[in-house]
Amino acid sequence: IVWQTPANPDYIFRNGRYVKPYYFEFISHAKNRWAGKTIVDLFADEFKGRKRDYYDSAVKSGRIQVNGKTVSVSYRVQSSQKISHFVHRHEPPVMASNVTILHEGEDVLTVCKPASVPVHPCGQYRKNTVVGILQAEHDLAPLFPIHRLDRLVSGLLILARSASQAEIFRQQIESGLVQKQYIAKVVGEFPEEEQVVNLRVNFNAREGRSTVENGKAACTKFTRI
């Protein structure tokens, strides 16, 4: 049996955009300290998110392979071998039905990112992302996001068509040559005078929140419309 991720997934539209469940290959290369361990012991010791019985079953069914071949549960791993784990992915749905292309140039692509859609593969999302949708439905690949918008935020998103062009844009953003404006609806009465927040923002991906200690320089100006 060959477990393979589809290049272009099947999307299902029903009060949002769903991705038909598919197999995804997680790849790792055996570290030196893994050498000599049985394949089941390796997964049970190193990847504790699942129980040992699951890994035992995955090896027997061929969903865990070594160098592209099925092995027995007693197989002992050698260093540098390619280890594949094929997982049946069920991505969460997103509310948007499409990603609107506003400008398609030779170097950059500008789109209107809808709310609820992540920019690039992350967490549980892979095909239900701006990059994944543009590749599957418009054959636009590779794309290199030069900035990001949070999953729940909508707005203009610029993607480079090459890694070199993406680096040029990133340098312009870091040097302050690019500005972004957001419009937000707030609860309560916002002050009439301009509010300036000039702090060093640090984003903690593990906790999913930002703090203002030991981070990158950032200046944000809030103005009531």
CSV table of C-alpha atoms in Angstrom, one decimal:
chain,number,residue,atom,x,y,z
A,1,ILE,CA,0.0,0.0,0.0
A,2,VAL,CA,1.3,3.5,-0.9
A,3,TRP,CA,0.0,6.3,1.3
A,4,GLN,CA,0.4,9.5,-0.6
A,5,THR,CA,-0.6,13.1,0.0
A,6,PRO,CA,-2.7,14.4,-3.0
A,7,ALA,CA,-1.0,17.3,-4.9
A,8,ASN,CA,-4.4,19.0,-5.3
A,9,PRO,CA,-6.9,18.2,-2.5
A,10,ASP,CA,-10.6,17.8,-3.0
A,11,TYR,CA,-12.4,20.8,-1.5
A,12,ILE,CA,-16.0,20.5,-0.3
A,13,PHE,CA,-18.1,23.7,0.0
A,14,ARG,CA,-20.9,23.5,2.6
A,15,ASN,CA,-21.3,26.6,4.8
A,16,GLY,CA,-17.5,27.1,4.4
A,17,ARG,CA,-14.6,25.3,2.8
A,18,TYR,CA,-13.7,21.8,3.9
A,19,VAL,CA,-10.9,19.6,2.7
A,20,LYS,CA,-11.6,16.0,2.0
A,21,PRO,CA,-9.5,14.0,4.6
A,22,TYR,CA,-6.2,12.8,3.1
A,23,TYR,CA,-3.0,11.1,4.1
A,24,PHE,CA,0.0,13.3,5.0
A,25,GLU,CA,3.6,12.1,5.2
A,26,PHE,CA,5.6,13.3,8.2
A,27,ILE,CA,9.3,12.7,7.5
A,28,SER,CA,12.2,12.6,9.9
A,29,HIS,CA,15.7,11.2,9.7
A,30,ALA,CA,17.0,8.9,12.4
A,31,LYS,CA,19.3,10.6,14.9
A,32,ASN,CA,22.4,8.8,16.1
A,33,ARG,CA,20.8,8.2,19.5
A,34,TRP,CA,17.9,6.4,17.9
A,35,ALA,CA,20.1,3.8,16.3
A,36,GLY,CA,19.5,0.3,17.6
A,37,LYS,CA,16.0,1.0,18.9
A,38,THR,CA,13.1,-0.9,17.5
A,39,ILE,CA,10.8,1.2,15.3
A,40,VAL,CA,7.9,0.9,17.9
A,41,ASP,CA,10.2,1.8,20.8
A,42,LEU,CA,11.5,4.8,18.9
A,43,PHE,CA,8.1,6.2,18.3
A,44,ALA,CA,6.8,5.4,21.8
A,45,ASP,CA,9.8,7.1,23.4
A,46,GLU,CA,10.2,10.1,21.1
A,47,PHE,CA,6.6,10.9,20.1
A,48,LYS,CA,4.5,10.6,23.2
A,49,GLY,CA,1.4,12.2,21.7
A,50,ARG,CA,0.0,8.7,20.8
A,51,LYS,CA,-0.1,5.4,22.7
A,52,ARG,CA,2.3,2.5,22.0
A,53,ASP,CA,-0.6,0.4,20.6
A,54,TYR,CA,-1.2,3.0,17.9
A,55,TYR,CA,2.4,2.9,16.8
A,56,ASP,CA,2.4,-0.9,16.8
A,57,SER,CA,-0.7,-0.9,14.6
A,58,ALA,CA,0.7,1.8,12.3
A,59,VAL,CA,3.9,-0.2,11.7
A,60,LYS,CA,1.9,-3.4,10.9
A,61,SER,CA,-0.4,-1.5,8.5
A,62,GLY,CA,2.5,0.2,6.7
A,63,ARG,CA,1.7,3.7,7.8
A,64,ILE,CA,5.1,3.9,9.4
A,65,GLN,CA,7.9,3.0,6.9
A,66,VAL,CA,11.7,3.1,6.8
A,67,ASN,CA,13.4,4.3,3.6
A,68,GLY,CA,10.1,3.9,1.8
A,69,LYS,CA,9.5,0.3,2.8
A,70,THR,CA,7.3,-1.5,5.3
A,71,VAL,CA,9.1,-3.1,8.3
A,72,SER,CA,8.2,-5.4,11.2
A,73,VAL,CA,7.6,-4.1,14.7
A,74,SER,CA,10.9,-5.6,15.8
A,75,TYR,CA,12.9,-3.8,13.1
A,76,ARG,CA,15.9,-1.9,14.6
A,77,VAL,CA,16.5,1.6,13.2
A,78,GLN,CA,19.9,2.7,11.9
A,79,SER,CA,21.1,6.3,12.0
A,80,SER,CA,20.3,8.6,9.1
A,81,GLN,CA,17.5,6.4,7.8
A,82,LYS,CA,14.4,8.2,6.4
A,83,ILE,CA,11.4,7.4,8.6
A,84,SER,CA,7.9,8.2,7.3
A,85,HIS,CA,4.7,8.4,9.3
A,86,PHE,CA,1.5,8.7,7.2
A,87,VAL,CA,-1.3,10.3,9.2
A,88,HIS,CA,-4.9,10.6,8.1
A,89,ARG,CA,-5.5,14.4,8.4
A,90,HIS,CA,-8.8,16.0,9.0
A,91,GLU,CA,-8.3,19.8,8.6
A,92,PRO,CA,-10.7,22.2,10.3
A,93,PRO,CA,-13.0,24.1,7.9
A,94,VAL,CA,-12.6,27.8,7.1
A,95,MET,CA,-15.5,30.1,6.5
A,96,ALA,CA,-14.2,31.6,3.2
A,97,SER,CA,-15.1,30.0,-0.1
A,98,ASN,CA,-12.3,31.7,-2.2
A,99,VAL,CA,-9.2,33.8,-2.2
A,100,THR,CA,-9.5,36.9,-4.5
A,101,ILE,CA,-6.5,37.7,-6.6
A,102,LEU,CA,-6.1,41.5,-6.9
A,103,HIS,CA,-2.8,41.7,-8.8
A,104,GLU,CA,-0.7,39.0,-10.5
A,105,GLY,CA,2.7,40.4,-11.4
A,106,GLU,CA,6.0,38.8,-12.5
A,107,ASP,CA,7.6,39.2,-9.0
A,108,VAL,CA,4.7,39.5,-6.6
A,109,LEU,CA,1.1,38.4,-6.1
A,110,THR,CA,-1.4,40.5,-4.2
A,111,VAL,CA,-4.6,38.8,-2.8
A,112,CYS,CA,-7.4,39.7,-0.5
A,113,LYS,CA,-7.0,37.3,2.4
A,114,PRO,CA,-10.4,36.4,3.9
A,115,ALA,CA,-10.9,36.0,7.6
A,116,SER,CA,-10.6,32.5,9.1
A,117,VAL,CA,-8.0,31.3,6.6
A,118,PRO,CA,-4.3,30.9,7.7
A,119,VAL,CA,-1.6,32.4,5.4
A,120,HIS,CA,0.6,29.3,5.2
A,121,PRO,CA,0.6,25.7,6.5
A,122,CYS,CA,0.6,25.7,10.3
A,123,GLY,CA,-0.8,23.6,13.1
A,124,GLN,CA,-3.8,21.6,11.8
A,125,TYR,CA,-4.0,23.6,8.5
A,126,ARG,CA,-2.1,22.7,5.4
A,127,LYS,CA,-4.4,22.7,2.3
A,128,ASN,CA,-7.0,25.1,3.8
A,129,THR,CA,-4.5,28.0,3.7
A,130,VAL,CA,-4.0,30.9,1.3
A,131,VAL,CA,-0.9,29.3,-0.1
A,132,GLY,CA,-2.5,25.9,-0.4
A,133,ILE,CA,-5.7,27.3,-2.1
A,134,LEU,CA,-3.8,29.4,-4.6
A,135,GLN,CA,-1.7,26.4,-5.5
A,136,ALA,CA,-4.6,24.0,-5.9
A,137,GLU,CA,-7.0,26.3,-7.7
A,138,HIS,CA,-4.8,28.6,-9.6
A,139,ASP,CA,-1.6,26.6,-10.0
A,140,LEU,CA,0.4,29.4,-8.4
A,141,ALA,CA,3.5,27.9,-6.8
A,142,PRO,CA,5.9,28.4,-5.3
A,143,LEU,CA,4.8,31.4,-3.3
A,144,PHE,CA,6.7,33.1,-0.5
A,145,PRO,CA,4.7,35.1,2.1
A,146,ILE,CA,6.7,38.3,2.9
A,147,HIS,CA,4.4,39.2,5.8
A,148,ARG,CA,1.5,37.6,7.6
A,149,LEU,CA,-2.0,38.3,8.8
A,150,ASP,CA,-3.5,36.4,11.6
A,151,ARG,CA,-5.9,33.7,10.7
A,152,LEU,CA,-9.0,35.6,11.9
A,153,VAL,CA,-7.9,38.9,10.1
A,154,SER,CA,-8.8,39.8,6.6
A,155,GLY,CA,-6.9,42.2,4.4
A,156,LEU,CA,-4.3,42.7,1.6
A,157,LEU,CA,-1.6,40.0,1.5
A,158,ILE,CA,1.5,40.3,-0.7
A,159,LEU,CA,3.3,37.1,-1.7
A,160,ALA,CA,6.6,37.0,-3.6
A,161,ARG,CA,7.1,34.7,-6.6
A,162,SER,CA,10.7,33.9,-5.6
A,163,ALA,CA,12.8,33.6,-2.5
A,164,SER,CA,15.1,36.5,-3.6
A,165,GLN,CA,12.1,38.8,-4.1
A,166,ALA,CA,10.7,37.9,-0.8
A,167,GLU,CA,14.0,38.8,0.9
A,168,ILE,CA,13.9,42.3,-0.8
A,169,PHE,CA,10.4,42.9,0.6
A,170,ARG,CA,11.4,41.7,4.1
A,171,GLN,CA,14.3,44.2,4.1
A,172,GLN,CA,12.0,47.0,3.1
A,173,ILE,CA,9.6,46.1,5.9
A,174,GLU,CA,12.3,45.9,8.5
A,175,SER,CA,13.7,49.3,7.4
A,176,GLY,CA,10.3,50.9,7.8
A,177,LEU,CA,9.7,51.6,4.1
A,178,VAL,CA,6.4,49.6,4.1
A,179,GLN,CA,3.4,50.6,6.3
A,180,LYS,CA,0.3,48.6,7.0
A,181,GLN,CA,-3.1,50.0,8.1
A,182,TYR,CA,-5.8,48.1,9.8
A,183,ILE,CA,-9.4,49.0,10.5
A,184,ALA,CA,-10.9,47.5,13.6
A,185,LYS,CA,-14.3,47.7,15.4
A,186,VAL,CA,-13.9,48.0,19.2
A,187,VAL,CA,-16.1,47.7,22.2
A,188,GLY,CA,-16.6,50.9,24.2
A,189,GLU,CA,-15.6,54.5,23.3
A,190,PHE,CA,-12.1,54.9,21.9
A,191,PRO,CA,-10.2,58.1,22.8
A,192,GLU,CA,-10.4,60.9,20.2
A,193,GLU,CA,-6.7,61.7,20.3
A,194,GLU,CA,-4.1,59.5,18.6
A,195,GLN,CA,-2.7,56.7,20.6
A,196,VAL,CA,0.9,55.6,20.1
A,197,VAL,CA,2.3,52.3,21.3
A,198,ASN,CA,6.1,52.1,20.8
A,199,LEU,CA,7.3,48.9,22.5
A,200,ARG,CA,9.3,45.9,21.8
A,201,VAL,CA,6.8,43.1,21.0
A,202,ASN,CA,7.7,39.5,21.5
A,203,PHE,CA,5.3,36.8,20.2
A,204,ASN,CA,5.2,33.5,22.0
A,205,ALA,CA,4.0,30.9,19.5
A,206,ARG,CA,3.7,28.2,22.2
A,207,GLU,CA,1.3,30.3,24.3
A,208,GLY,CA,-0.3,32.1,21.3
A,209,ARG,CA,0.1,35.6,22.8
A,210,SER,CA,2.4,38.6,22.6
A,211,THR,CA,4.3,40.4,25.4
A,212,VAL,CA,6.3,43.6,25.4
A,213,GLU,CA,9.5,42.4,26.8
A,214,ASN,CA,12.8,41.7,24.9
A,215,GLY,CA,11.0,41.6,21.5
A,216,LYS,CA,11.4,43.3,18.2
A,217,ALA,CA,11.0,47.1,17.9
A,218,ALA,CA,7.4,48.0,16.9
A,219,CYS,CA,5.5,51.2,16.7
A,220,THR,CA,1.7,51.2,16.2
A,221,LYS,CA,-0.4,54.3,16.0
A,222,PHE,CA,-4.1,54.1,16.7
A,223,THR,CA,-6.5,56.8,15.4
A,224,ARG,CA,-10.2,57.0,16.0
A,225,ILE,CA,-12.1,57.3,12.6
